[in-house]
mmCIF file of C-alpha atoms and ligand atoms in Angstrom:
data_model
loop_
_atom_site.group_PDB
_atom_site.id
_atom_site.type_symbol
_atom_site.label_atom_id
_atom_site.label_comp_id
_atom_site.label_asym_id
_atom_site.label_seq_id
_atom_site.Cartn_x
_atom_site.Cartn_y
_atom_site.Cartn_z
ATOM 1 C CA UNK A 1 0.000 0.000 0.000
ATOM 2 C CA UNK A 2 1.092 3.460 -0.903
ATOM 3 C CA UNK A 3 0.919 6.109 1.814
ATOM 4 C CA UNK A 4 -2.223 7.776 2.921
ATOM 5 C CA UNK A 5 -3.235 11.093 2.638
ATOM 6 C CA UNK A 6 -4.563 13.018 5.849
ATOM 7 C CA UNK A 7 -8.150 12.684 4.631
ATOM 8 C CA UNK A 8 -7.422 8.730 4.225
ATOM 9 C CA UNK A 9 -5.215 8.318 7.203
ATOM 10 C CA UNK A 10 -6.775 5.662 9.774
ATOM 11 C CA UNK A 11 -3.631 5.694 12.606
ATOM 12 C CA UNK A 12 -1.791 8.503 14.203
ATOM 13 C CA UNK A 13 1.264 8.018 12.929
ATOM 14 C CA UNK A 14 -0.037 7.885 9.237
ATOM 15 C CA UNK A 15 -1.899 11.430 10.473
ATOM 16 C CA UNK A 16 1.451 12.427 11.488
ATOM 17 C CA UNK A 17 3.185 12.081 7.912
ATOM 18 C CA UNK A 18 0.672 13.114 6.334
ATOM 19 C CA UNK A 19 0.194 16.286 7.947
ATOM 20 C CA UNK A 20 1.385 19.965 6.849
ATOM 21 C CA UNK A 21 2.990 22.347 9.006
ATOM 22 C CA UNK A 22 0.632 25.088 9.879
ATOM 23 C CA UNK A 23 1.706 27.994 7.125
ATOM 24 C CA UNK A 24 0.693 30.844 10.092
ATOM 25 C CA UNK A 25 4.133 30.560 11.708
ATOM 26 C CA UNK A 26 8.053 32.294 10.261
ATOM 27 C CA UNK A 27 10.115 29.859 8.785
ATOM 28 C CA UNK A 28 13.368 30.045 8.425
ATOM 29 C CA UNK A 29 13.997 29.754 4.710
ATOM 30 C CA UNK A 30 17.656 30.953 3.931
ATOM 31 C CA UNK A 31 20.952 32.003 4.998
ATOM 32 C CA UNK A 32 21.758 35.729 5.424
ATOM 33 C CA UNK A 33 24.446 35.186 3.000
ATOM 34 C CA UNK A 34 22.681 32.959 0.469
ATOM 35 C CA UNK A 35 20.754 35.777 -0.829
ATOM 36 C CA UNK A 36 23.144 38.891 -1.410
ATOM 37 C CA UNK A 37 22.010 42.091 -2.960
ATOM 38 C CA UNK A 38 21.046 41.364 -6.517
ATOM 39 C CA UNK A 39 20.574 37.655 -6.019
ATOM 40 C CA UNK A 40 16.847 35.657 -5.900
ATOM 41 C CA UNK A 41 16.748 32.060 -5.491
ATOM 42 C CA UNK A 42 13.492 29.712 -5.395
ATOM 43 C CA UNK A 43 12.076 28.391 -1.613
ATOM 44 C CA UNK A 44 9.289 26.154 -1.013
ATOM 45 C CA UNK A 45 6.711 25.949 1.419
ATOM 46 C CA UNK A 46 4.369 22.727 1.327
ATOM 47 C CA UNK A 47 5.085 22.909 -2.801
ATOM 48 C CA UNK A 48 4.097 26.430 -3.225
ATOM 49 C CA UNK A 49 7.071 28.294 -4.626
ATOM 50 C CA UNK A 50 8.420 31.267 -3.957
ATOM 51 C CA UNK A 51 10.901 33.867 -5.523
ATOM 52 C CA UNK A 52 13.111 35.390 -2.681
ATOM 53 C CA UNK A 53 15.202 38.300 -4.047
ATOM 54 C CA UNK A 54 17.469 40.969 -2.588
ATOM 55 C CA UNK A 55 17.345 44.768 -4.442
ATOM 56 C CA UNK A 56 20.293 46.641 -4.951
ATOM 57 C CA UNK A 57 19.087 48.878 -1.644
ATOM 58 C CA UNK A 58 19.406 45.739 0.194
ATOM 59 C CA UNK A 59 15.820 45.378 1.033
ATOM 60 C CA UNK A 60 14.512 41.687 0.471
ATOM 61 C CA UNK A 61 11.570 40.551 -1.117
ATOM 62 C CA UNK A 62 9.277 37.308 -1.303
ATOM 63 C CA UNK A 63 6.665 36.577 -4.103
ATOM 64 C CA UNK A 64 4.900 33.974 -5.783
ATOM 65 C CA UNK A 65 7.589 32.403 -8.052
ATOM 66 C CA UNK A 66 5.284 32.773 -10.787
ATOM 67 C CA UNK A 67 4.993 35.257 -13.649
ATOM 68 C CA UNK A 68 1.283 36.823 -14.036
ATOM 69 C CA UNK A 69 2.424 36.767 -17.788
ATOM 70 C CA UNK A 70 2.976 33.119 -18.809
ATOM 71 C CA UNK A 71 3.394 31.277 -15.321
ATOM 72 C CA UNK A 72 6.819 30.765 -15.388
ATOM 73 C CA UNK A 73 9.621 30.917 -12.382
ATOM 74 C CA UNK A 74 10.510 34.011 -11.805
ATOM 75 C CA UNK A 75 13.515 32.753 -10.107
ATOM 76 C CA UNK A 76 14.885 32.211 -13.508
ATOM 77 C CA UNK A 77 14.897 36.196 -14.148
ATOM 78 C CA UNK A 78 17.160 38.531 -12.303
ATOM 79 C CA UNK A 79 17.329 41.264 -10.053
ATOM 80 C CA UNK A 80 17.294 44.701 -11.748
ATOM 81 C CA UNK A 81 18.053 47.301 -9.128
ATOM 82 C CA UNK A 82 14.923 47.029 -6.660
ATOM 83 C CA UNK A 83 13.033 44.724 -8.905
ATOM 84 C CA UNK A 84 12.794 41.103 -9.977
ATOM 85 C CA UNK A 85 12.349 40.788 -13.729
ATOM 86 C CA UNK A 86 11.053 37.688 -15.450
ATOM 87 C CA UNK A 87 13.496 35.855 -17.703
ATOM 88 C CA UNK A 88 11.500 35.396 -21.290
ATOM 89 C CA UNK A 89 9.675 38.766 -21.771
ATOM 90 C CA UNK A 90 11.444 41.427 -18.960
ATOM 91 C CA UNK A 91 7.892 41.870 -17.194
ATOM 92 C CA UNK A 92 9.019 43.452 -13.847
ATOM 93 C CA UNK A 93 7.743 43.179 -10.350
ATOM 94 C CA UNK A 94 8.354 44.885 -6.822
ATOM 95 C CA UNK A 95 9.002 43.659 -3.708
ATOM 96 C CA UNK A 96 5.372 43.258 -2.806
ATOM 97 C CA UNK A 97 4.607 41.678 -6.127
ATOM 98 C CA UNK A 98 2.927 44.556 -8.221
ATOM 99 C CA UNK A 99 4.026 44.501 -11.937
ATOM 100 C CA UNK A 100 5.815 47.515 -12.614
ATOM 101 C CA UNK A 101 6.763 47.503 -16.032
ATOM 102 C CA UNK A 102 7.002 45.619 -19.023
ATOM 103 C CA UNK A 103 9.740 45.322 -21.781
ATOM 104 C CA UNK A 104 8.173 45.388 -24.928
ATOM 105 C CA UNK A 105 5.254 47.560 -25.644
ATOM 106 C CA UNK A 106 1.298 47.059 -23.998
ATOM 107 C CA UNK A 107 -0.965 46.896 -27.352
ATOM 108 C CA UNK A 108 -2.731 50.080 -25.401
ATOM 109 C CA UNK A 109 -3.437 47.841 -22.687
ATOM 110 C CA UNK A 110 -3.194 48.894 -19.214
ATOM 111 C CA UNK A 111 -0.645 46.983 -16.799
ATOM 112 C CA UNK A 112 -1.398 48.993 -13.566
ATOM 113 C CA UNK A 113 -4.083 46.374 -12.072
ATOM 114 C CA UNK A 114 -1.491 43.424 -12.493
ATOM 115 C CA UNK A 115 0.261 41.860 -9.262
ATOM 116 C CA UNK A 116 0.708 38.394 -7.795
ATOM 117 C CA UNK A 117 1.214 37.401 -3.774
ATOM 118 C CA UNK A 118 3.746 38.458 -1.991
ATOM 119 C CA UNK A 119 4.822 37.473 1.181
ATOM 120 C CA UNK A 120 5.955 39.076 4.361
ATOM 121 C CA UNK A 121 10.039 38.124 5.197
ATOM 122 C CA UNK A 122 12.598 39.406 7.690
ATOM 123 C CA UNK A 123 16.179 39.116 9.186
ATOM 124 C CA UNK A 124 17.225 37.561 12.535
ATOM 125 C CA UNK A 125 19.681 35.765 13.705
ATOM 126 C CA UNK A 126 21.463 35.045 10.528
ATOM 127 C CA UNK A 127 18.792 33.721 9.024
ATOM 128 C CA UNK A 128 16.136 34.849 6.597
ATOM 129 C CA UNK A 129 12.378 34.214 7.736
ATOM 130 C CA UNK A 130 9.178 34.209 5.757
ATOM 131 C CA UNK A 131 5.616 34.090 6.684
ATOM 132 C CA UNK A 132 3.728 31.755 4.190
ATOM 133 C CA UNK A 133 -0.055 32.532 5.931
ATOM 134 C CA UNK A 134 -1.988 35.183 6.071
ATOM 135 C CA UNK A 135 0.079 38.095 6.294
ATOM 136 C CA UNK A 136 -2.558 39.983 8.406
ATOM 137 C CA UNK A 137 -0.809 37.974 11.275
ATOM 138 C CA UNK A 138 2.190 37.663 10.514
ATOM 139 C CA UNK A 139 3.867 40.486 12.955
ATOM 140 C CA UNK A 140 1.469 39.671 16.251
ATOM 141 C CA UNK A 141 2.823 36.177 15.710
ATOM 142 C CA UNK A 142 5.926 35.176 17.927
ATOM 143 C CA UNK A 143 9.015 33.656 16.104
ATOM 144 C CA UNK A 144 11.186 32.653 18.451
ATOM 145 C CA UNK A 145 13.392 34.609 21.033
ATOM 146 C CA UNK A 146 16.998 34.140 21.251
ATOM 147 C CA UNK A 147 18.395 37.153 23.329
ATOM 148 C CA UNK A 148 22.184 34.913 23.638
ATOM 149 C CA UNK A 149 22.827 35.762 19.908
ATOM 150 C CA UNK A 150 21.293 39.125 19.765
ATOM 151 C CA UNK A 151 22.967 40.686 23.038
ATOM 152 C CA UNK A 152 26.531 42.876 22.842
ATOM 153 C CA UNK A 153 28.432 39.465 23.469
ATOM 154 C CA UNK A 154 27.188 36.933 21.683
ATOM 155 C CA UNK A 155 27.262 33.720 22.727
ATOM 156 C CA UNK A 156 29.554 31.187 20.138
ATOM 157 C CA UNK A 157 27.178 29.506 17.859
ATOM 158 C CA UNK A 158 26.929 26.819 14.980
ATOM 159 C CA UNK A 159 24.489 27.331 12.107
ATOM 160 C CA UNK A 160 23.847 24.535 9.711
ATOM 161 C CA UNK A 161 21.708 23.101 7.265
ATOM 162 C CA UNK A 162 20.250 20.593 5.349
ATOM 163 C CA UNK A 163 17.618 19.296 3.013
ATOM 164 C CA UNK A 164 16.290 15.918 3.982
ATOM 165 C CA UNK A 165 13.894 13.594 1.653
ATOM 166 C CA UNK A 166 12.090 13.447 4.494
ATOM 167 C CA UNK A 167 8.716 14.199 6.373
ATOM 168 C CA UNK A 168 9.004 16.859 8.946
ATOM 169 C CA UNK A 169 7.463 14.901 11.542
ATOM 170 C CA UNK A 170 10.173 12.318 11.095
ATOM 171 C CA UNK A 171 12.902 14.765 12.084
ATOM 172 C CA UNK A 172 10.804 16.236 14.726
ATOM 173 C CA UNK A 173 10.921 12.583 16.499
ATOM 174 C CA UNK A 174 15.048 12.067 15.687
ATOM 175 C CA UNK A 175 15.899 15.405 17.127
ATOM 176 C CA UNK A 176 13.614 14.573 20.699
ATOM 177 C CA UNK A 177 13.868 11.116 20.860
ATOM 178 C CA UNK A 178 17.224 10.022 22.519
ATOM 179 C CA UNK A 179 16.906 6.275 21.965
ATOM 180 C CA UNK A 180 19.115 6.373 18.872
ATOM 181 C CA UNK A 181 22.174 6.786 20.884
ATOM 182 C CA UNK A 182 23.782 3.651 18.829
ATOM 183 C CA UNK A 183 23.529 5.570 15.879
ATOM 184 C CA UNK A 184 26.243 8.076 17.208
ATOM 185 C CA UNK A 185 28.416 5.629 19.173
ATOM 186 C CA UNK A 186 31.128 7.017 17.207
ATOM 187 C CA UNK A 187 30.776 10.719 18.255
ATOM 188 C CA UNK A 188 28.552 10.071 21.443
ATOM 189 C CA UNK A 189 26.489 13.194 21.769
ATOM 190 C CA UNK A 190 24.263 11.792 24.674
ATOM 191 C CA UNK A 191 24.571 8.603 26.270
ATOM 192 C CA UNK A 192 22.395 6.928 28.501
ATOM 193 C CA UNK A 193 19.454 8.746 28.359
ATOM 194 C CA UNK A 194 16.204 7.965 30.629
ATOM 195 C CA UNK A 195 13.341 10.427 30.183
ATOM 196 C CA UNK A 196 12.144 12.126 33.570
ATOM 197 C CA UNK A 197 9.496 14.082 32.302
ATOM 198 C CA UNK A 198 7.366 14.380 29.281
ATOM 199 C CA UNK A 199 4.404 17.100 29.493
ATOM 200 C CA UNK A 200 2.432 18.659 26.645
ATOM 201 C CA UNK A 201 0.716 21.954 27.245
ATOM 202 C CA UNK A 202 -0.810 24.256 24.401
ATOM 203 C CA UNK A 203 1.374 24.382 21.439
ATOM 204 C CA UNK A 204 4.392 23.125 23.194
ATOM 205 C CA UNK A 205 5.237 19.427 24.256
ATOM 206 C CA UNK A 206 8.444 19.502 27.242
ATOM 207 C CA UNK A 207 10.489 16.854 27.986
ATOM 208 C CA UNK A 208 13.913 15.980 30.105
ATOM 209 C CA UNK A 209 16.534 13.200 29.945
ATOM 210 C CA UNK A 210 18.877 12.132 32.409
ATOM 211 C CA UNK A 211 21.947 11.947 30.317
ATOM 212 C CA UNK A 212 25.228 12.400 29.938
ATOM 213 C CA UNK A 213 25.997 15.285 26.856
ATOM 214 C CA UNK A 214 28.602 15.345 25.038
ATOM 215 C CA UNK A 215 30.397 12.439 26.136
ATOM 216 C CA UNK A 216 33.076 12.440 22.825
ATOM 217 C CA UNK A 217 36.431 11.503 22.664
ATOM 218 C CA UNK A 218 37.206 14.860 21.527
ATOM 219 C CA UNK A 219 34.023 17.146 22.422
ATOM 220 C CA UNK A 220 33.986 16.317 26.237
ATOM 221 C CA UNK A 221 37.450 18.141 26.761
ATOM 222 C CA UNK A 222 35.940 21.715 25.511
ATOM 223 C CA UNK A 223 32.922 21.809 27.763
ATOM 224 C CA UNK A 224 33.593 23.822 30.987
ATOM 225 C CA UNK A 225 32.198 21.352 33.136
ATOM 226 C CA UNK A 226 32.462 23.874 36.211
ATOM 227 C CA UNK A 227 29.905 26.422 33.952
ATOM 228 C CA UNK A 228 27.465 23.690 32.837
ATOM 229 C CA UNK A 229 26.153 20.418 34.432
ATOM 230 C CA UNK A 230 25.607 18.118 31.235
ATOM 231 C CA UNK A 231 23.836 15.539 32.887
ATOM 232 C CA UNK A 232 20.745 16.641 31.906
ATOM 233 C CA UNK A 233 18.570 18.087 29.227
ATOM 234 C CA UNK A 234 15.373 20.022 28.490
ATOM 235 C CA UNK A 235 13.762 19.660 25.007
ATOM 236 C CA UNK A 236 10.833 21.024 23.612
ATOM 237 C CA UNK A 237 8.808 20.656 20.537
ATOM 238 C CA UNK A 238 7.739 24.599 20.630
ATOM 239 C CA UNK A 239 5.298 23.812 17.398
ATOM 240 C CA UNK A 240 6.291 24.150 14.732
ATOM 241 C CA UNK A 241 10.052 24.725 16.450
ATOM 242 C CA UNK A 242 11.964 22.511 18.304
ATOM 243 C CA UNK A 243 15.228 23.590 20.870
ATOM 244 C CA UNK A 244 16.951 22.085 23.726
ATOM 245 C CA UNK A 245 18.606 23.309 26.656
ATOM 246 C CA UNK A 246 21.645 21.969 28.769
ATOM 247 C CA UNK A 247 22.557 23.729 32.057
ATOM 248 C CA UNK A 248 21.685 26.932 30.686
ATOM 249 C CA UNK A 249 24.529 26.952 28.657
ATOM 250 C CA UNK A 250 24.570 24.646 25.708
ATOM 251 C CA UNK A 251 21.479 25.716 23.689
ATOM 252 C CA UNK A 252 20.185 24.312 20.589
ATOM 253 C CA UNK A 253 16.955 25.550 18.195
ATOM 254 C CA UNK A 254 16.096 22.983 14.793
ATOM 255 C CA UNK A 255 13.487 25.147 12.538
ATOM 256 C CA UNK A 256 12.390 23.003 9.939
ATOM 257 C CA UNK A 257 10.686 24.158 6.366
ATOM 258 C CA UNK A 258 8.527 21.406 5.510
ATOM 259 C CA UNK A 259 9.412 21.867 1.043
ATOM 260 C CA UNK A 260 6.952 19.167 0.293
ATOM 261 C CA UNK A 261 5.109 16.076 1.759
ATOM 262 C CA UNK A 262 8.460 14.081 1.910
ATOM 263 C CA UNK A 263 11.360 17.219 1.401
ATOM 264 C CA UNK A 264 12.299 19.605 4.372
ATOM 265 C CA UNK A 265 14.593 21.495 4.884
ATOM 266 C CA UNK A 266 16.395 22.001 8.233
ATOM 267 C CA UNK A 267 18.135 24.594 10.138
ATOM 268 C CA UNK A 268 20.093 24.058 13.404
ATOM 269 C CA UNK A 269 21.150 26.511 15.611
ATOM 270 C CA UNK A 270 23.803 25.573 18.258
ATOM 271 C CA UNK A 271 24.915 28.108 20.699
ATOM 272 C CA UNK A 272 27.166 27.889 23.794
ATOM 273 C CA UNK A 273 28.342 29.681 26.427
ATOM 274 C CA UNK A 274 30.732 27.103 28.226
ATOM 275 C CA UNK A 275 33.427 26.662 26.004
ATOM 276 C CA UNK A 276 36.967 26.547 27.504
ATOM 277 C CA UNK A 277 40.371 25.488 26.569
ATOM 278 C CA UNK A 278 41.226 21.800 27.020
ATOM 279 C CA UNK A 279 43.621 21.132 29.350
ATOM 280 C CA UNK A 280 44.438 24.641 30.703
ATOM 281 C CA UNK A 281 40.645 24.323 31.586
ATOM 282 C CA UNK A 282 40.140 28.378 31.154
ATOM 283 C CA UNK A 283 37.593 29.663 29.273
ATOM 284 C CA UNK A 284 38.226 30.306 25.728
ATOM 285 C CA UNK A 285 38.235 33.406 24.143
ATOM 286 C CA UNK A 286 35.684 34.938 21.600
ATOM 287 C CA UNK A 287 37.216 35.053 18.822
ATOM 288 C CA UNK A 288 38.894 31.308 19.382
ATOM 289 C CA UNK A 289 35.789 29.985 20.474
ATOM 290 C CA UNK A 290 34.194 31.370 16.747
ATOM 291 C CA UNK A 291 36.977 29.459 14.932
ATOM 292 C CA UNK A 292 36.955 26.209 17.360
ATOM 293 C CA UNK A 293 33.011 26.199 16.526
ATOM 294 C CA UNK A 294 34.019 26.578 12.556
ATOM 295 C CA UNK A 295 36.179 23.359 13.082
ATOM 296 C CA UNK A 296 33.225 21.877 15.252
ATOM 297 C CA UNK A 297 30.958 22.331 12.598
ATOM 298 C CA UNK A 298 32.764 20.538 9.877
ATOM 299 C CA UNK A 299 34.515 17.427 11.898
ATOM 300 C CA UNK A 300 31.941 16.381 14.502
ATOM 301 C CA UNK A 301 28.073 17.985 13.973
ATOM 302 C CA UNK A 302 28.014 18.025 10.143
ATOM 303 C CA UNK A 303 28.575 13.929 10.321
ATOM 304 C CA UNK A 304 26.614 13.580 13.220
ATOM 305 C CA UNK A 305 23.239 14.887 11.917
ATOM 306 C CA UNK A 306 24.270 13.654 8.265
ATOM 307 C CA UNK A 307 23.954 9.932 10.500
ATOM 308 C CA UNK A 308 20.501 11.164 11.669
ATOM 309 C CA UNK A 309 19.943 12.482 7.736
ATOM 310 C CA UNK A 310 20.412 8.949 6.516
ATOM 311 C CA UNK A 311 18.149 7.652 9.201
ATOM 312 C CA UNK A 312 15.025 9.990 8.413
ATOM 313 C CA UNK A 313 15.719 9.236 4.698
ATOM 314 C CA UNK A 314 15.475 5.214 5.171
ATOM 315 C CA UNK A 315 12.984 5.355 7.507
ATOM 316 C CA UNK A 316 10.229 8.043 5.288
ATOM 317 C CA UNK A 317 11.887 5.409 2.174
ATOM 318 C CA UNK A 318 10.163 1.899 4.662
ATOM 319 C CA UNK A 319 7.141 4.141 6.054
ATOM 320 C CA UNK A 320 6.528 4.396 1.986
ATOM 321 C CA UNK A 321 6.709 0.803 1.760
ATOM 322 C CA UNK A 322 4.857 -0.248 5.217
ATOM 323 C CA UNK A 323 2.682 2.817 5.568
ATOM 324 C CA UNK A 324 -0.237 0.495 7.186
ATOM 325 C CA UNK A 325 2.084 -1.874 8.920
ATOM 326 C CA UNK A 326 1.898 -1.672 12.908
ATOM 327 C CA UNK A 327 5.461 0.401 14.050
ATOM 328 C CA UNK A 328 5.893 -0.760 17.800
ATOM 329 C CA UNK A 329 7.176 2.709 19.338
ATOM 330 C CA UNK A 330 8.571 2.313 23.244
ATOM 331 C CA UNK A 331 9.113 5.863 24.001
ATOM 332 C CA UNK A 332 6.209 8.214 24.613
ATOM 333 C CA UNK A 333 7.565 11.152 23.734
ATOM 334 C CA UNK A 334 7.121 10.132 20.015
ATOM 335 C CA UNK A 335 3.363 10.271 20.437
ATOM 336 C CA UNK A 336 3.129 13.576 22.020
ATOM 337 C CA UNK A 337 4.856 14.741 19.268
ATOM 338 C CA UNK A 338 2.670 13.317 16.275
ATOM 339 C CA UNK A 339 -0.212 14.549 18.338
ATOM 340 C CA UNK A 340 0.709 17.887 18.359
ATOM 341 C CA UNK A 341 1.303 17.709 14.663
ATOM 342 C CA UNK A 342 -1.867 16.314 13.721
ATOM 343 C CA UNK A 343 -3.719 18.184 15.680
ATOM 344 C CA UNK A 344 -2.098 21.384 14.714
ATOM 345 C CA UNK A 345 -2.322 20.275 11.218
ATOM 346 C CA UNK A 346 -6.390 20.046 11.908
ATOM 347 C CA UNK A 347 -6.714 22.870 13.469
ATOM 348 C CA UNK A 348 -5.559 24.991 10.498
ATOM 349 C CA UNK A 349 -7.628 22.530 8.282
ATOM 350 C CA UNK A 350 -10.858 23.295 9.917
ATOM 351 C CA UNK A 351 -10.155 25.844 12.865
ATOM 352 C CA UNK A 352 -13.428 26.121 13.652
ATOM 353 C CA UNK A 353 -14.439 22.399 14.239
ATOM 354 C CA UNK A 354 -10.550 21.554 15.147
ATOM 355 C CA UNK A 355 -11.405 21.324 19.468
ATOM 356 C CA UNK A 356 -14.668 18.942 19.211
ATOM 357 C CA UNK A 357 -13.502 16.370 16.277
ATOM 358 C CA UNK A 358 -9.868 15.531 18.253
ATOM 359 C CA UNK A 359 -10.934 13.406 20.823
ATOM 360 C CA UNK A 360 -12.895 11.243 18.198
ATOM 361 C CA UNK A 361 -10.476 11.090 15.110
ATOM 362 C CA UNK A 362 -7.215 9.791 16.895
ATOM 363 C CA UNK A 363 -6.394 6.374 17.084
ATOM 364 C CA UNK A 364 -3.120 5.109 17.908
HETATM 365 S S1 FES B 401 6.375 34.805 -18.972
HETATM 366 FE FE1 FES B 401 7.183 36.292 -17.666
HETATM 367 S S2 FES B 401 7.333 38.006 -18.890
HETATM 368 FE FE2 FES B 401 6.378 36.580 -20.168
HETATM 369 FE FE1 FE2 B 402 20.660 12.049 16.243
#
């Protein structure tokens, strides 16, 4: 049997990867640096596409990636000056999507009415952010808060990236669920974890491990285990975010852009504030810490999540294959989660009936 669709879906978990990410929520789409003044690339949220583009005045803008003209990507044009201008006949378009001009003459027809969506998008901490919902609410909604990286001092951080042929709600469940620790017995990021709480309230599903973090050969000798007690963490699925907390010093966020029903993209965030030199056990400067982290980056997280990567990619490749075969799931956690998905999921669906139908459309 082939996947279900939500509609079709009969158990949670099929709910789970079926379901969207609710569009009324920033996502992180892009680098800072990915889209320089003059550039546009193509983005996707849930297989609509967009055209993000930077004008020469450095201001960014998001549309539909679709010409009103002949439908094509307008991510194939370029940026002229403060506008985006489609590739076959040079029809031009602002920031909030308005055609501004054409490049070849109008027949004595009138171009002024002429625009396609646009979409509100901002900066913050390094990354770009767009709002793919209605953009009435976009700036009373929350994205989240993270005063470490936006204070005098920053704290040392790790961004990084990748797209995974994956659902969403399968990297949602890697990133929380700490009972893949034999998939990183090589780098040991957490070892021995027991979970001490799990507790969902609202949009937001909380849950600790006993554990021992960051336990590697190499990684163990730069925390500043007099700073930071690492046997313990806090994670929470902060819908449609996810972050973690150690000691209140090792931080982490994941934001995840959910491309299509089995592509998403993911950002990780890693920032730290315990960082000291190995052996002299002082703390480590700024500007080494910044470089240590660029080494960090490329010889111990980039191959640890590209082992998780792998993972979500087999595992969406067997839930294709043995969508309606019973999965035998031991921690609890994973159940919260793909609850809070599906019933977020529902909720944008069919707000108004979302609170009455839950109870009687989730089985296990
Ligand atoms: S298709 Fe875009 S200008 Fe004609
Ligand atoms: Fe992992």
């Amino acid at each position: 049997m082939s996947a279900p669709n939500f509609e079709d879906a009969r158990t949670r978990r099929q709910m789970a990867r079926a379901a969207g990410l609710d569009p009324n929520h920033w996502y992180a789409v892009a680098h800072t640096g990915a889209v320089r003044s003059g550039k546009v690339i193509e983005t996707r949220f849930l297989d609509r596409s967009i055209a993000l583009f930077r004008g020469a005045d450095g201001v960014l803008g998001a549309i539909e990636n679709r010409c009103a003209h002949r439908q094509l990507k307008l991510s194939l044009g370029e940026v002229d000056g403060c506008k985006l201008v489609c590739a076959y006949h040079g029809w031009a378009y602002d920031a909030s999507g308005r055609l501004v001009s054409v490049a070849h003459e109008t027949f004595g027809k009138s171009i002024e009415r002429i625009r396609i969506a646009s979409f509100p998008v901002r900066e913050r901490y390094g990354l770009i952010w767009l709002f793919p919902g209605d953009a009435t609410l976009a700036y009373s909604t929350a994205m989240p808060e993270i005063p470490e990286l936006e204070r005098p001092a920053p704290w040392a951080s790790i961004a990084i990236d990748f797209i995974w042929a994956a659902h969403h709600s399968l990297i949602i469940e890697n990133v929380s669920d700490f009972s893949h620790a034999h998939l990183h017995r090589k780098y040991r990021p957490f070892s021995n974890a027991k979970l001490t709480d799990l507790e969902t309230t609202g949009t937001q599903v909380r849950l600790s491990y006993d554990v021992l973090v960051g336990d590697g050969r190499f990684s163990k000798h730069f925390v500043d285990r007099s700073l930071v007690k690492v046997d313990r963490m806090d994670l929470c699925f902060d819908y449609p975010y996810q972050r973690s907390d150690t000691g209140g010093r090792i931080k982490h966020w994941c934001f995840l852009l959910p491309m299509d029903g089995r592509t998403t993209h993911v950002y990780f965030l890693f920032y730290f504030d315990a960082v000291q030199i190995p052996l002299l056990r002082r703390p480590m400067p700024r500007g080494l810490q910044q470089l240590l982290m660029r080494a960090a980056r490329r010889l111990l997280i980039r191959p640890l999540l590209a082992q998780d990567g792998r993972m979500v990619e087999a595992e969406q490749q067997a839930y294709d294959r043995h969508a309606d075969v019973p999965a035998y799931e031991l921690n609890p956690a994973v159940g919260e989660f793909q609850k809070m998905i599906v019933r977020q999921w529902r909720r944008h669906l069919t707000p108004a009936e979302a609170a009455p139908a839950e109870a009687a459309h989730e089985p296990v």
